[in-house]
Amino acid sequence: MLTMATADSSRGPLRRAVVTGAAGFIGSHLCQTLLSLGVGVIGVDRHSPDQHQSAAINLAAILHQPGFIFIPGDLRTCAIEPLLLDADVVFHLAGIPGVHPSWGADFDDYVASNISATQRLMRAATRLHTPRLVVASSSSVYGATDGSPSAETDRPRPASPYAVTKLAEEQLCLAHAARPDCDTTVVALRYFTVYGPRQREDMFIQRLVTAAMTGQKVSIYGDGNQRRDFTYIDDAVSATIAAATAYLPSSIINVGGGTSASLNDILDHAQKITGRTINVHITNPRSGDVPATCADSSTARKLLGWAPSANLHTGIGAQVDWLTAQYAASSLAV
Ligand code: NAD
Ligand code: UGA
């Protein structure tokens, strides 16, 4: 059972957690760490391992572990209250990520999964008096900054439909939490570009390391000078668990890796680590793609006692090692 020490004091032991989006990149890592700490986990996702390859890969290490129950369910429609019975915390990671597709035909799914489903979840959490809900927000809510650190008090200026839905999602949770009849405290974590093993295949680092192994070409949208505050998955998970256990009022907290790098820097790292030349194709910048993100991490330090510890070289190295093992396993299977 997990009792986390924090900057101030802890809310006590975590026995049982619900993780939405459990079959996704961040959600599956979070489930795995919680289980290793002795926390019982109910994982919910609309993608199930028997029907979706990415869910099968992400959940392979934990699906049959004692303490883990996977429930296939779409939060837009499924019965939520039975999932939340006795939960000490809900980690709400389910949602439609990715900036670019949000301009197009998928927009309705962004609204339904990131906003409407969150409304259903918060209503259920309120009714069941779930003590804490940690919700995945996004650095994208800050929009186009000049690259100086963004603090949680800065005015959000979302630059894409996706970012608008993530801002709506966190604010919706906080609005519920502010109701006098709501016992749930909400911690909204603004994650900054998370990477590492099992990163989503649409994301830049995953595309680069895949290209290094396959010889495929990677498109770089713009001049490659966009900068991101890349956050290693283990750091994102430790901040997320600290957000569940810290004694806090409802809050918004940045989770940034402290590793500012441009896409061109990342290309250099990936080529050095893999020892391969990666074919890149420079193409037009995409709407909503912000020039830079950079987290002011002082709130996370103060409220969660958290600071990132990974560096880009070892983090990308771990992602390369994982992908190499995946390719080796799939060629053995053939
Ligand atoms: P992911 O796509 O790997 O995981 C999200 C999971 O949510 C998927 O498995 C998906 O099937 C599930 N899901 C979506 N809609 C659902 C619904 N209606 N009902 C049930 N399940 C549903 O994405 P990720 O990269 O792991 O991101 C997780 C969360 O963190 C998302 O909310 C995303 O917006 C947020 N976030 C991610 C990053 C990042 O860099 N990966 C950065 C900031 C914020
Ligand atoms: C990432 C996640 O994808 C979002 O879900 C998340 O909300 C966001 O982080 C966040 O921090 O809140 P992004 O920073 O755009 O968004 O991360 P990537 O998708 O990895 O893209 C990083 C950069 O690489 C962007 O400038 C993107 O345009 C570029 N890119 C991506 C390419 O040039 N080529 C590609 O093939 C993919």
mmCIF file of C-alpha atoms in Angstrom, residues 134-273:
data_model
loop_
_atom_site.group_PDB
_atom_site.id
_atom_site.type_symbol
_atom_site.label_atom_id
_atom_site.label_comp_id
_atom_site.label_asym_id
_atom_site.label_seq_id
_atom_site.Cartn_x
_atom_site.Cartn_y
_atom_site.Cartn_z
ATOM 1 C CA VAL A 134 -6.424 14.022 -10.872
ATOM 2 C CA VAL A 135 -7.134 15.190 -14.422
ATOM 3 C CA ALA A 136 -4.734 15.273 -17.375
ATOM 4 C CA SER A 137 -4.583 18.786 -18.732
ATOM 5 C CA SER A 138 -2.017 20.050 -21.187
ATOM 6 C CA SER A 139 0.750 22.563 -21.792
ATOM 7 C CA SER A 140 -1.151 23.433 -24.955
ATOM 8 C CA VAL A 141 -3.547 25.607 -22.915
ATOM 9 C CA TYR A 142 -0.802 28.278 -22.760
ATOM 10 C CA GLY A 143 -0.757 28.659 -26.562
ATOM 11 C CA ALA A 144 1.988 30.544 -28.392
ATOM 12 C CA THR A 145 4.413 31.883 -25.781
ATOM 13 C CA ASP A 146 7.773 33.597 -26.256
ATOM 14 C CA GLY A 147 9.471 30.542 -24.746
ATOM 15 C CA SER A 148 9.857 31.923 -21.243
ATOM 16 C CA PRO A 149 8.490 29.674 -18.463
ATOM 17 C CA SER A 150 4.690 29.483 -18.262
ATOM 18 C CA ALA A 151 3.208 29.685 -14.774
ATOM 19 C CA GLU A 152 -0.200 28.308 -13.849
ATOM 20 C CA THR A 153 -1.403 31.869 -13.218
ATOM 21 C CA ASP A 154 -0.584 32.993 -16.785
ATOM 22 C CA ARG A 155 -3.571 33.749 -18.941
ATOM 23 C CA PRO A 156 -4.350 30.688 -21.105
ATOM 24 C CA ARG A 157 -4.449 31.381 -24.840
ATOM 25 C CA PRO A 158 -5.203 28.007 -26.446
ATOM 26 C CA ALA A 159 -4.180 27.986 -30.117
ATOM 27 C CA SER A 160 -5.951 24.851 -31.338
ATOM 28 C CA PRO A 161 -9.332 23.174 -30.915
ATOM 29 C CA TYR A 162 -7.594 20.418 -28.918
ATOM 30 C CA ALA A 163 -6.143 22.974 -26.501
ATOM 31 C CA VAL A 164 -9.558 24.598 -26.124
ATOM 32 C CA THR A 165 -11.059 21.239 -25.119
ATOM 33 C CA LYS A 166 -8.254 20.587 -22.596
ATOM 34 C CA LEU A 167 -8.749 24.004 -21.024
ATOM 35 C CA ALA A 168 -12.496 23.355 -20.886
ATOM 36 C CA GLU A 169 -11.852 19.930 -19.365
ATOM 37 C CA GLU A 170 -9.676 21.161 -16.490
ATOM 38 C CA GLN A 171 -11.936 24.146 -15.794
ATOM 39 C CA LEU A 172 -15.008 21.905 -15.832
ATOM 40 C CA CYS A 173 -13.458 19.659 -13.194
ATOM 41 C CA LEU A 174 -12.483 22.661 -11.077
ATOM 42 C CA ALA A 175 -15.986 24.143 -11.399
ATOM 43 C CA HIS A 176 -17.492 20.911 -10.041
ATOM 44 C CA ALA A 177 -14.935 20.841 -7.242
ATOM 45 C CA ALA A 178 -15.895 24.381 -6.209
ATOM 46 C CA ARG A 179 -19.543 23.406 -5.594
ATOM 47 C CA PRO A 180 -20.408 23.358 -1.897
ATOM 48 C CA ASP A 181 -21.874 19.864 -2.255
ATOM 49 C CA CYS A 182 -18.765 18.428 -3.892
ATOM 50 C CA ASP A 183 -16.273 16.637 -1.628
ATOM 51 C CA THR A 184 -13.893 15.841 -4.459
ATOM 52 C CA THR A 185 -10.692 17.866 -4.674
ATOM 53 C CA VAL A 186 -9.371 18.188 -8.210
ATOM 54 C CA VAL A 187 -5.749 18.442 -9.222
ATOM 55 C CA ALA A 188 -5.329 19.394 -12.886
ATOM 56 C CA LEU A 189 -1.888 18.491 -14.193
ATOM 57 C CA ARG A 190 -0.674 20.380 -17.231
ATOM 58 C CA TYR A 191 1.657 17.805 -18.766
ATOM 59 C CA PHE A 192 4.340 19.044 -21.157
ATOM 60 C CA THR A 193 5.048 16.716 -24.149
ATOM 61 C CA VAL A 194 5.569 13.348 -22.484
ATOM 62 C CA TYR A 195 7.912 10.782 -24.080
ATOM 63 C CA GLY A 196 9.449 7.397 -23.357
ATOM 64 C CA PRO A 197 8.644 3.730 -24.025
ATOM 65 C CA ARG A 198 5.156 3.201 -25.546
ATOM 66 C CA GLN A 199 4.845 6.849 -26.616
ATOM 67 C CA ARG A 200 1.930 7.326 -29.054
ATOM 68 C CA GLU A 201 2.914 6.593 -32.628
ATOM 69 C CA ASP A 202 1.781 10.026 -33.861
ATOM 70 C CA MET A 203 4.284 11.814 -31.609
ATOM 71 C CA PHE A 204 7.591 13.209 -32.817
ATOM 72 C CA ILE A 205 10.127 11.198 -30.839
ATOM 73 C CA GLN A 206 8.315 7.924 -31.527
ATOM 74 C CA ARG A 207 8.242 8.730 -35.236
ATOM 75 C CA LEU A 208 11.962 9.564 -35.221
ATOM 76 C CA VAL A 209 13.087 6.421 -33.461
ATOM 77 C CA THR A 210 10.769 4.301 -35.612
ATOM 78 C CA ALA A 211 12.267 5.921 -38.708
ATOM 79 C CA ALA A 212 15.791 5.233 -37.428
ATOM 80 C CA MET A 213 14.946 1.538 -37.302
ATOM 81 C CA THR A 214 12.904 1.221 -40.477
ATOM 82 C CA GLY A 215 14.512 3.767 -42.810
ATOM 83 C CA GLN A 216 11.147 5.505 -43.245
ATOM 84 C CA LYS A 217 11.035 9.260 -43.701
ATOM 85 C CA VAL A 218 9.846 11.638 -40.976
ATOM 86 C CA SER A 219 8.135 14.897 -41.846
ATOM 87 C CA ILE A 220 9.247 17.916 -39.845
ATOM 88 C CA TYR A 221 6.533 20.519 -39.824
ATOM 89 C CA GLY A 222 8.278 23.882 -40.065
ATOM 90 C CA ASP A 223 11.973 24.583 -39.608
ATOM 91 C CA GLY A 224 12.489 22.198 -36.675
ATOM 92 C CA ASN A 225 13.288 25.067 -34.332
ATOM 93 C CA GLN A 226 10.093 24.526 -32.302
ATOM 94 C CA ARG A 227 11.074 23.876 -28.704
ATOM 95 C CA ARG A 228 9.350 21.605 -26.232
ATOM 96 C CA ASP A 229 9.830 21.032 -22.523
ATOM 97 C CA PHE A 230 10.015 17.251 -22.984
ATOM 98 C CA THR A 231 8.905 15.216 -19.939
ATOM 99 C CA TYR A 232 10.049 11.640 -19.408
ATOM 100 C CA ILE A 233 7.201 9.226 -18.671
ATOM 101 C CA ASP A 234 8.546 8.112 -15.261
ATOM 102 C CA ASP A 235 8.697 11.738 -14.133
ATOM 103 C CA ALA A 236 5.132 12.328 -15.400
ATOM 104 C CA VAL A 237 3.950 9.258 -13.468
ATOM 105 C CA SER A 238 5.663 10.245 -10.216
ATOM 106 C CA ALA A 239 4.108 13.726 -10.390
ATOM 107 C CA THR A 240 0.720 12.151 -11.068
ATOM 108 C CA ILE A 241 0.923 9.880 -8.039
ATOM 109 C CA ALA A 242 2.134 12.752 -5.870
ATOM 110 C CA ALA A 243 -0.918 14.722 -7.038
ATOM 111 C CA ALA A 244 -3.149 11.947 -5.709
ATOM 112 C CA THR A 245 -1.581 11.725 -2.304
ATOM 113 C CA ALA A 246 -0.555 15.293 -1.448
ATOM 114 C CA TYR A 247 -2.704 17.175 1.017
ATOM 115 C CA LEU A 248 -3.937 20.007 -1.216
ATOM 116 C CA PRO A 249 -6.921 22.119 -2.109
ATOM 117 C CA SER A 250 -8.056 21.930 -5.740
ATOM 118 C CA SER A 251 -5.140 23.134 -7.863
ATOM 119 C CA ILE A 252 -3.578 23.429 -11.299
ATOM 120 C CA ILE A 253 0.029 22.218 -11.529
ATOM 121 C CA ASN A 254 2.515 22.186 -14.419
ATOM 122 C CA VAL A 255 4.365 18.932 -15.051
ATOM 123 C CA GLY A 256 7.363 19.757 -17.241
ATOM 124 C CA GLY A 257 10.535 17.755 -17.686
ATOM 125 C CA GLY A 258 12.916 20.707 -17.464
ATOM 126 C CA THR A 259 14.583 19.603 -20.701
ATOM 127 C CA SER A 260 13.985 22.287 -23.282
ATOM 128 C CA ALA A 261 15.051 21.127 -26.724
ATOM 129 C CA SER A 262 14.215 21.902 -30.339
ATOM 130 C CA LEU A 263 13.099 19.242 -32.801
ATOM 131 C CA ASN A 264 16.496 19.603 -34.503
ATOM 132 C CA ASP A 265 18.208 18.908 -31.145
ATOM 133 C CA ILE A 266 16.046 15.794 -30.736
ATOM 134 C CA LEU A 267 16.987 14.656 -34.250
ATOM 135 C CA ASP A 268 20.683 14.928 -33.270
ATOM 136 C CA HIS A 269 20.118 12.946 -30.071
ATOM 137 C CA ALA A 270 18.182 10.223 -31.899
ATOM 138 C CA GLN A 271 20.855 9.881 -34.595
ATOM 139 C CA LYS A 272 23.647 9.674 -32.014
ATOM 140 C CA ILE A 273 21.812 7.153 -29.850
#
